[in-house]
PDB file of N, CA, C and O in Angstrom:
ATOM      1  N   MET A  52       0.837  -1.120   0.044  1.00 81.00           N
ATOM      2  CA  MET A  52      -0.046   0.037   0.033  1.00 81.00           C
ATOM      3  C   MET A  52       0.834   1.302   0.156  1.00 81.00           C
ATOM      4  O   MET A  52       0.317   2.246  -0.613  1.00 81.00           O
ATOM      5  N   PHE A  53       1.959   1.136   0.635  1.00 89.00           N
ATOM      6  CA  PHE A  53       2.983   2.362   0.575  1.00 89.00           C
ATOM      7  C   PHE A  53       3.300   2.757  -0.968  1.00 89.00           C
ATOM      8  O   PHE A  53       3.440   3.831  -1.337  1.00 89.00           O
ATOM      9  N   GLY A  54       3.558   1.704  -1.767  1.00 87.00           N
ATOM     10  CA  GLY A  54       3.911   1.975  -3.018  1.00 87.00           C
ATOM     11  C   GLY A  54       2.852   2.722  -3.902  1.00 87.00           C
ATOM     12  O   GLY A  54       3.091   3.584  -4.674  1.00 87.00           O
ATOM     13  N   ILE A  55       1.570   2.366  -3.576  1.00 90.00           N
ATOM     14  CA  ILE A  55       0.472   3.008  -4.233  1.00 90.00           C
ATOM     15  C   ILE A  55       0.375   4.457  -3.652  1.00 90.00           C
ATOM     16  O   ILE A  55       0.118   5.475  -4.701  1.00 90.00           O
ATOM     17  N   ALA A  56       0.505   4.894  -2.510  1.00 93.00           N
ATOM     18  CA  ALA A  56       0.488   6.080  -1.959  1.00 93.00           C
ATOM     19  C   ALA A  56       1.646   6.911  -2.530  1.00 93.00           C
ATOM     20  O   ALA A  56       1.526   8.010  -2.707  1.00 93.00           O
ATOM     21  N   LEU A  57       2.913   6.304  -2.664  1.00 94.00           N
ATOM     22  CA  LEU A  57       3.977   7.009  -3.104  1.00 94.00           C
ATOM     23  C   LEU A  57       3.794   7.337  -4.605  1.00 94.00           C
ATOM     24  O   LEU A  57       4.124   8.338  -5.027  1.00 94.00           O
ATOM     25  N   SER A  58       3.233   6.387  -5.413  1.00 94.00           N
ATOM     26  CA  SER A  58       3.109   6.683  -6.714  1.00 94.00           C
ATOM     27  C   SER A  58       1.945   7.788  -7.070  1.00 94.00           C
ATOM     28  O   SER A  58       2.055   8.580  -7.800  1.00 94.00           O
ATOM     29  N   ALA A  59       0.917   7.697  -6.037  1.00 94.00           N
ATOM     30  CA  ALA A  59      -0.265   8.921  -6.162  1.00 94.00           C
ATOM     31  C   ALA A  59       0.467  10.030  -5.864  1.00 94.00           C
ATOM     32  O   ALA A  59       0.210  11.145  -6.325  1.00 94.00           O
ATOM     33  N   PHE A  60       1.327  10.197  -4.768  1.00 95.00           N
ATOM     34  CA  PHE A  60       2.052  11.367  -4.639  1.00 95.00           C
ATOM     35  C   PHE A  60       2.850  11.995  -5.625  1.00 95.00           C
ATOM     36  O   PHE A  60       2.823  13.152  -5.999  1.00 95.00           O
ATOM     37  N   MET A  61       3.521  10.997  -6.303  1.00 94.00           N
ATOM     38  CA  MET A  61       4.456  11.647  -7.418  1.00 94.00           C
ATOM     39  C   MET A  61       3.481  12.107  -8.475  1.00 94.00           C
ATOM     40  O   MET A  61       3.861  13.220  -9.084  1.00 94.00           O
ATOM     41  N   LEU A  62       2.265  11.535  -8.798  1.00 95.00           N
ATOM     42  CA  LEU A  62       1.444  12.052  -9.854  1.00 95.00           C
ATOM     43  C   LEU A  62       0.971  13.253  -9.449  1.00 95.00           C
ATOM     44  O   LEU A  62       0.735  14.425 -10.179  1.00 95.00           O
ATOM     45  N   VAL A  63       0.400  13.509  -8.182  1.00 95.00           N
ATOM     46  CA  VAL A  63      -0.251  14.822  -7.777  1.00 95.00           C
ATOM     47  C   VAL A  63       0.993  15.790  -7.785  1.00 95.00           C
ATOM     48  O   VAL A  63       0.673  17.041  -8.113  1.00 95.00           O
ATOM     49  N   PHE A  64       2.036  15.465  -7.361  1.00 93.00           N
ATOM     50  CA  PHE A  64       3.236  16.649  -7.224  1.00 93.00           C
ATOM     51  C   PHE A  64       3.517  17.059  -8.922  1.00 93.00           C
ATOM     52  O   PHE A  64       3.905  18.355  -8.912  1.00 93.00           O
ATOM     53  N   GLY A  65       3.488  15.948  -9.689  1.00 94.00           N
ATOM     54  CA  GLY A  65       3.772  16.363 -11.243  1.00 94.00           C
ATOM     55  C   GLY A  65       2.689  17.357 -11.568  1.00 94.00           C
ATOM     56  O   GLY A  65       2.996  18.195 -12.319  1.00 94.00           O
ATOM     57  N   ILE A  66       1.398  17.019 -11.303  1.00 94.00           N
ATOM     58  CA  ILE A  66       0.387  17.831 -11.735  1.00 94.00           C
ATOM     59  C   ILE A  66       0.547  19.105 -11.092  1.00 94.00           C
ATOM     60  O   ILE A  66       0.297  20.395 -11.633  1.00 94.00           O
ATOM     61  N   PHE A  67       1.078  19.245  -9.745  1.00 93.00           N
ATOM     62  CA  PHE A  67       1.228  20.517  -9.033  1.00 93.00           C
ATOM     63  C   PHE A  67       2.330  21.298  -9.797  1.00 93.00           C
ATOM     64  O   PHE A  67       2.211  22.489 -10.000  1.00 93.00           O
ATOM     65  N   LEU A  68       3.445  20.715 -10.234  1.00 91.00           N
ATOM     66  CA  LEU A  68       4.436  21.408 -10.764  1.00 91.00           C
ATOM     67  C   LEU A  68       4.032  21.996 -12.156  1.00 91.00           C
ATOM     68  O   LEU A  68       4.493  23.134 -12.442  1.00 91.00           O
ATOM     69  N   LYS A  69       3.001  21.222 -12.866  1.00 92.00           N
ATOM     70  CA  LYS A  69       2.683  21.745 -14.176  1.00 92.00           C
ATOM     71  C   LYS A  69       1.719  22.877 -13.921  1.00 92.00           C
ATOM     72  O   LYS A  69       1.784  23.857 -14.898  1.00 92.00           O
ATOM     73  N   LEU A  70       0.897  23.192 -13.147  1.00 92.00           N
ATOM     74  CA  LEU A  70       0.040  23.978 -12.993  1.00 92.00           C
ATOM     75  C   LEU A  70       0.411  25.249 -12.012  1.00 92.00           C
ATOM     76  O   LEU A  70      -0.149  26.338 -12.126  1.00 92.00           O
ATOM     77  N   THR A  71       1.655  25.046 -11.252  1.00 91.00           N
ATOM     78  CA  THR A  71       1.978  26.273 -10.435  1.00 91.00           C
ATOM     79  C   THR A  71       2.494  27.464 -11.178  1.00 91.00           C
ATOM     80  O   THR A  71       3.106  27.363 -12.097  1.00 91.00           O
ATOM     81  N   LYS A  72       2.300  28.599 -10.605  1.00 89.00           N
ATOM     82  CA  LYS A  72       2.704  29.849 -11.145  1.00 89.00           C
ATOM     83  C   LYS A  72       3.895  30.500 -10.106  1.00 89.00           C
ATOM     84  O   LYS A  72       4.417  31.408 -10.421  1.00 89.00           O
ATOM     85  N   ASN A  73       4.227  29.603  -8.981  1.00 87.00           N
ATOM     86  CA  ASN A  73       5.091  30.032  -8.155  1.00 87.00           C
ATOM     87  C   ASN A  73       6.434  30.085  -8.725  1.00 87.00           C
ATOM     88  O   ASN A  73       7.173  29.125  -9.552  1.00 87.00           O
ATOM     89  N   PRO A  74       7.285  31.376  -8.776  1.00 87.00           N
ATOM     90  CA  PRO A  74       8.428  31.465  -9.144  1.00 87.00           C
ATOM     91  C   PRO A  74       9.579  30.390  -8.577  1.00 87.00           C
ATOM     92  O   PRO A  74      10.624  30.346  -9.273  1.00 87.00           O
ATOM     93  N   GLY A  75       9.458  30.070  -7.517  1.00 87.00           N
ATOM     94  CA  GLY A  75      10.444  29.160  -6.641  1.00 87.00           C
ATOM     95  C   GLY A  75      10.536  27.818  -7.347  1.00 87.00           C
ATOM     96  O   GLY A  75      11.481  27.076  -7.258  1.00 87.00           O
ATOM     97  N   PHE A  76       9.359  27.198  -8.086  1.00 85.00           N
ATOM     98  CA  PHE A  76       9.304  26.045  -8.798  1.00 85.00           C
ATOM     99  C   PHE A  76       9.739  26.106 -10.317  1.00 85.00           C
ATOM    100  O   PHE A  76       9.478  25.453 -10.938  1.00 85.00           O
ATOM    101  N   ALA A  77      10.117  27.397 -10.854  1.00 83.00           N
ATOM    102  CA  ALA A  77      10.335  27.600 -12.106  1.00 83.00           C
ATOM    103  C   ALA A  77      11.346  26.639 -12.676  1.00 83.00           C
ATOM    104  O   ALA A  77      11.256  26.191 -13.871  1.00 83.00           O
ATOM    105  N   ARG A  78      12.365  26.418 -11.979  1.00 85.00           N
ATOM    106  CA  ARG A  78      13.436  25.481 -12.431  1.00 85.00           C
ATOM    107  C   ARG A  78      13.167  24.033 -12.590  1.00 85.00           C
ATOM    108  O   ARG A  78      13.611  23.355 -13.157  1.00 85.00           O
ATOM    109  N   SER A  79      12.120  23.577 -11.642  1.00 84.00           N
ATOM    110  CA  SER A  79      11.650  22.247 -11.566  1.00 84.00           C
ATOM    111  C   SER A  79      10.437  21.905 -12.691  1.00 84.00           C
ATOM    112  O   SER A  79       9.906  20.877 -12.676  1.00 84.00           O
ATOM    113  N   LYS A  80       9.910  22.906 -13.184  1.00 83.00           N
ATOM    114  CA  LYS A  80       8.841  22.774 -13.996  1.00 83.00           C
ATOM    115  C   LYS A  80       9.018  21.827 -15.098  1.00 83.00           C
ATOM    116  O   LYS A  80       8.215  21.156 -15.689  1.00 83.00           O
ATOM    117  N   ARG A  81      10.289  21.826 -15.793  1.00 85.00           N
ATOM    118  CA  ARG A  81      10.586  20.751 -16.720  1.00 85.00           C
ATOM    119  C   ARG A  81      10.572  19.326 -16.386  1.00 85.00           C
ATOM    120  O   ARG A  81      10.416  18.455 -17.330  1.00 85.00           O
ATOM    121  N   PHE A  82      10.379  18.894 -15.106  1.00 89.00           N
ATOM    122  CA  PHE A  82      10.348  17.651 -14.546  1.00 89.00           C
ATOM    123  C   PHE A  82       8.825  17.201 -14.406  1.00 89.00           C
ATOM    124  O   PHE A  82       8.657  16.080 -14.070  1.00 89.00           O
ATOM    125  N   SER A  83       7.981  18.121 -14.678  1.00 92.00           N
ATOM    126  CA  SER A  83       6.636  17.811 -14.486  1.00 92.00           C
ATOM    127  C   SER A  83       6.175  16.689 -15.170  1.00 92.00           C
ATOM    128  O   SER A  83       5.393  15.649 -14.607  1.00 92.00           O
ATOM    129  N   TRP A  84       6.382  16.495 -16.394  1.00 93.00           N
ATOM    130  CA  TRP A  84       5.998  15.316 -17.257  1.00 93.00           C
ATOM    131  C   TRP A  84       6.633  14.134 -16.694  1.00 93.00           C
ATOM    132  O   TRP A  84       6.090  13.021 -16.738  1.00 93.00           O
ATOM    133  N   LEU A  85       7.673  14.274 -16.155  1.00 94.00           N
ATOM    134  CA  LEU A  85       8.566  12.937 -15.590  1.00 94.00           C
ATOM    135  C   LEU A  85       7.700  12.440 -14.576  1.00 94.00           C
ATOM    136  O   LEU A  85       7.613  11.250 -14.495  1.00 94.00           O
ATOM    137  N   PHE A  86       7.482  13.363 -13.456  1.00 94.00           N
ATOM    138  CA  PHE A  86       6.632  12.939 -12.340  1.00 94.00           C
ATOM    139  C   PHE A  86       5.369  12.483 -12.797  1.00 94.00           C
ATOM    140  O   PHE A  86       4.888  11.353 -12.220  1.00 94.00           O
ATOM    141  N   ILE A  87       4.523  13.106 -13.684  1.00 95.00           N
ATOM    142  CA  ILE A  87       3.216  12.562 -14.140  1.00 95.00           C
ATOM    143  C   ILE A  87       3.165  11.205 -14.944  1.00 95.00           C
ATOM    144  O   ILE A  87       2.572  10.234 -14.364  1.00 95.00           O
ATOM    145  N   ILE A  88       4.154  10.957 -15.746  1.00 95.00           N
ATOM    146  CA  ILE A  88       4.175   9.657 -16.383  1.00 95.00           C
ATOM    147  C   ILE A  88       4.763   8.484 -15.334  1.00 95.00           C
ATOM    148  O   ILE A  88       4.110   7.551 -15.339  1.00 95.00           O
ATOM    149  N   LEU A  89       5.719   8.896 -14.593  1.00 95.00           N
ATOM    150  CA  LEU A  89       6.291   7.954 -13.626  1.00 95.00           C
ATOM    151  C   LEU A  89       5.157   7.678 -12.607  1.00 95.00           C
ATOM    152  O   LEU A  89       5.037   6.286 -12.069  1.00 95.00           O
ATOM    153  N   GLY A  90       4.415   8.634 -12.142  1.00 95.00           N
ATOM    154  CA  GLY A  90       3.275   8.189 -11.303  1.00 95.00           C
ATOM    155  C   GLY A  90       2.346   7.380 -11.839  1.00 95.00           C
ATOM    156  O   GLY A  90       1.658   6.355 -11.210  1.00 95.00           O
ATOM    157  N   ILE A  91       1.720   7.637 -13.045  1.00 96.00           N
ATOM    158  CA  ILE A  91       0.828   6.822 -13.763  1.00 96.00           C
ATOM    159  C   ILE A  91       1.330   5.411 -13.966  1.00 96.00           C
ATOM    160  O   ILE A  91       0.638   4.473 -13.720  1.00 96.00           O
ATOM    161  N   VAL A  92       2.593   5.401 -14.434  1.00 96.00           N
ATOM    162  CA  VAL A  92       3.176   3.898 -14.729  1.00 96.00           C
ATOM    163  C   VAL A  92       3.163   3.044 -13.412  1.00 96.00           C
ATOM    164  O   VAL A  92       2.814   2.096 -13.445  1.00 96.00           O
ATOM    165  N   THR A  93       3.661   3.715 -12.402  1.00 95.00           N
ATOM    166  CA  THR A  93       3.980   2.919 -11.121  1.00 95.00           C
ATOM    167  C   THR A  93       2.532   2.661 -10.504  1.00 95.00           C
ATOM    168  O   THR A  93       2.422   1.646  -9.879  1.00 95.00           O
ATOM    169  N   LEU A  94       1.618   3.593 -10.553  1.00 94.00           N
ATOM    170  CA  LEU A  94       0.365   3.315 -10.027  1.00 94.00           C
ATOM    171  C   LEU A  94      -0.480   2.178 -10.766  1.00 94.00           C
ATOM    172  O   LEU A  94      -0.935   1.354  -9.929  1.00 94.00           O
ATOM    173  N   VAL A  95      -0.256   2.324 -11.931  1.00 95.00           N
ATOM    174  CA  VAL A  95      -0.998   1.190 -12.684  1.00 95.00           C
ATOM    175  C   VAL A  95      -0.275  -0.038 -12.436  1.00 95.00           C
ATOM    176  O   VAL A  95      -1.061  -1.115 -12.409  1.00 95.00           O
ATOM    177  N   GLY A  96       1.050  -0.075 -12.344  1.00 94.00           N
ATOM    178  CA  GLY A  96       1.601  -1.397 -12.333  1.00 94.00           C
ATOM    179  C   GLY A  96       1.498  -2.061 -10.830  1.00 94.00           C
ATOM    180  O   GLY A  96       1.265  -3.139 -10.750  1.00 94.00           O
ATOM    181  N   LYS A  97       1.414  -1.299  -9.885  1.00 94.00           N
ATOM    182  CA  LYS A  97       1.133  -1.663  -8.419  1.00 94.00           C
ATOM    183  C   LYS A  97      -0.220  -2.237  -8.459  1.00 94.00           C
ATOM    184  O   LYS A  97      -0.438  -3.157  -7.723  1.00 94.00           O
ATOM    185  N   ILE A  98      -1.271  -1.569  -9.108  1.00 92.00           N
ATOM    186  CA  ILE A  98      -2.550  -2.114  -9.084  1.00 92.00           C
ATOM    187  C   ILE A  98      -2.868  -3.330  -9.835  1.00 92.00           C
ATOM    188  O   ILE A  98      -3.399  -4.274  -9.225  1.00 92.00           O
ATOM    189  N   ILE A  99      -2.068  -3.538 -11.023  1.00 94.00           N
ATOM    190  CA  ILE A  99      -1.990  -4.787 -11.713  1.00 94.00           C
ATOM    191  C   ILE A  99      -1.398  -5.727 -10.778  1.00 94.00           C
ATOM    192  O   ILE A  99      -2.021  -7.060 -10.703  1.00 94.00           O
ATOM    193  N   ILE A 100      -0.223  -5.554 -10.360  1.00 93.00           N
ATOM    194  CA  ILE A 100       0.393  -6.538  -9.362  1.00 93.00           C
ATOM    195  C   ILE A 100      -0.467  -6.999  -8.159  1.00 93.00           C
ATOM    196  O   ILE A 100      -0.577  -8.152  -7.953  1.00 93.00           O
ATOM    197  N   LEU A 101      -1.044  -5.998  -7.475  1.00 90.00           N
ATOM    198  CA  LEU A 101      -1.978  -6.429  -6.372  1.00 90.00           C
ATOM    199  C   LEU A 101      -2.970  -7.284  -6.867  1.00 90.00           C
ATOM    200  O   LEU A 101      -3.556  -7.990  -6.033  1.00 90.00           O
ATOM    201  N   ASN A 102      -3.519  -6.852  -8.006  1.00 92.00           N
ATOM    202  CA  ASN A 102      -4.815  -7.550  -8.593  1.00 92.00           C
ATOM    203  C   ASN A 102      -4.498  -9.056  -8.909  1.00 92.00           C
ATOM    204  O   ASN A 102      -5.137  -9.974  -8.455  1.00 92.00           O
ATOM    205  N   GLN A 103      -3.204  -9.216  -9.393  1.00 94.00           N
ATOM    206  CA  GLN A 103      -2.972 -10.701  -9.813  1.00 94.00           C
ATOM    207  C   GLN A 103      -2.645 -11.581  -8.665  1.00 94.00           C
ATOM    208  O   GLN A 103      -2.853 -12.507  -8.522  1.00 94.00           O
ATOM    209  N   LYS A 104      -2.038 -10.823  -7.669  1.00 92.00           N
ATOM    210  CA  LYS A 104      -1.806 -11.567  -6.237  1.00 92.00           C
ATOM    211  C   LYS A 104      -3.104 -11.814  -5.493  1.00 92.00           C
ATOM    212  O   LYS A 104      -3.128 -12.737  -4.667  1.00 92.00           O
ATOM    213  N   GLY A 105      -4.177 -11.068  -5.906  1.00 89.00           N
ATOM    214  CA  GLY A 105      -5.447 -11.307  -5.079  1.00 89.00           C
ATOM    215  C   GLY A 105      -5.460 -10.394  -3.747  1.00 89.00           C
ATOM    216  O   GLY A 105      -6.271 -10.814  -3.006  1.00 89.00           O
ATOM    217  N   GLU A 106      -4.524  -9.422  -3.539  1.00 83.00           N
ATOM    218  CA  GLU A 106      -4.550  -8.676  -2.531  1.00 83.00           C
ATOM    219  C   GLU A 106      -5.234  -7.470  -2.531  1.00 83.00           C
ATOM    220  O   GLU A 106      -5.541  -6.684  -1.573  1.00 83.00           O
ATOM    221  N   LEU A 107      -5.951  -7.209  -3.866  1.00 75.00           N
ATOM    222  CA  LEU A 107      -6.564  -5.913  -3.945  1.00 75.00           C
ATOM    223  C   LEU A 107      -8.097  -6.077  -3.515  1.00 75.00           C
ATOM    224  O   LEU A 107      -8.768  -6.920  -3.889  1.00 75.00           O
TER     225      LEU A 107
END
C-alpha cells in the first residue's frame, strides 16, 4: 500500500508542478511530465500486481 500512496503522491506532485505559477518552482517545471508519467506507470503497475496476487 505504501507503493500506491507514493506513486499517487508523485502523480499529484507532477500535476502541481505543471499548474503552479510560483517562481520558486520555475527551475523544476521541466520535470513535471517525468513525475506525471512515472506516477501513472507505477500506480497502474502496482494495481495490476496487487490484482494478480489477489490482495486488492
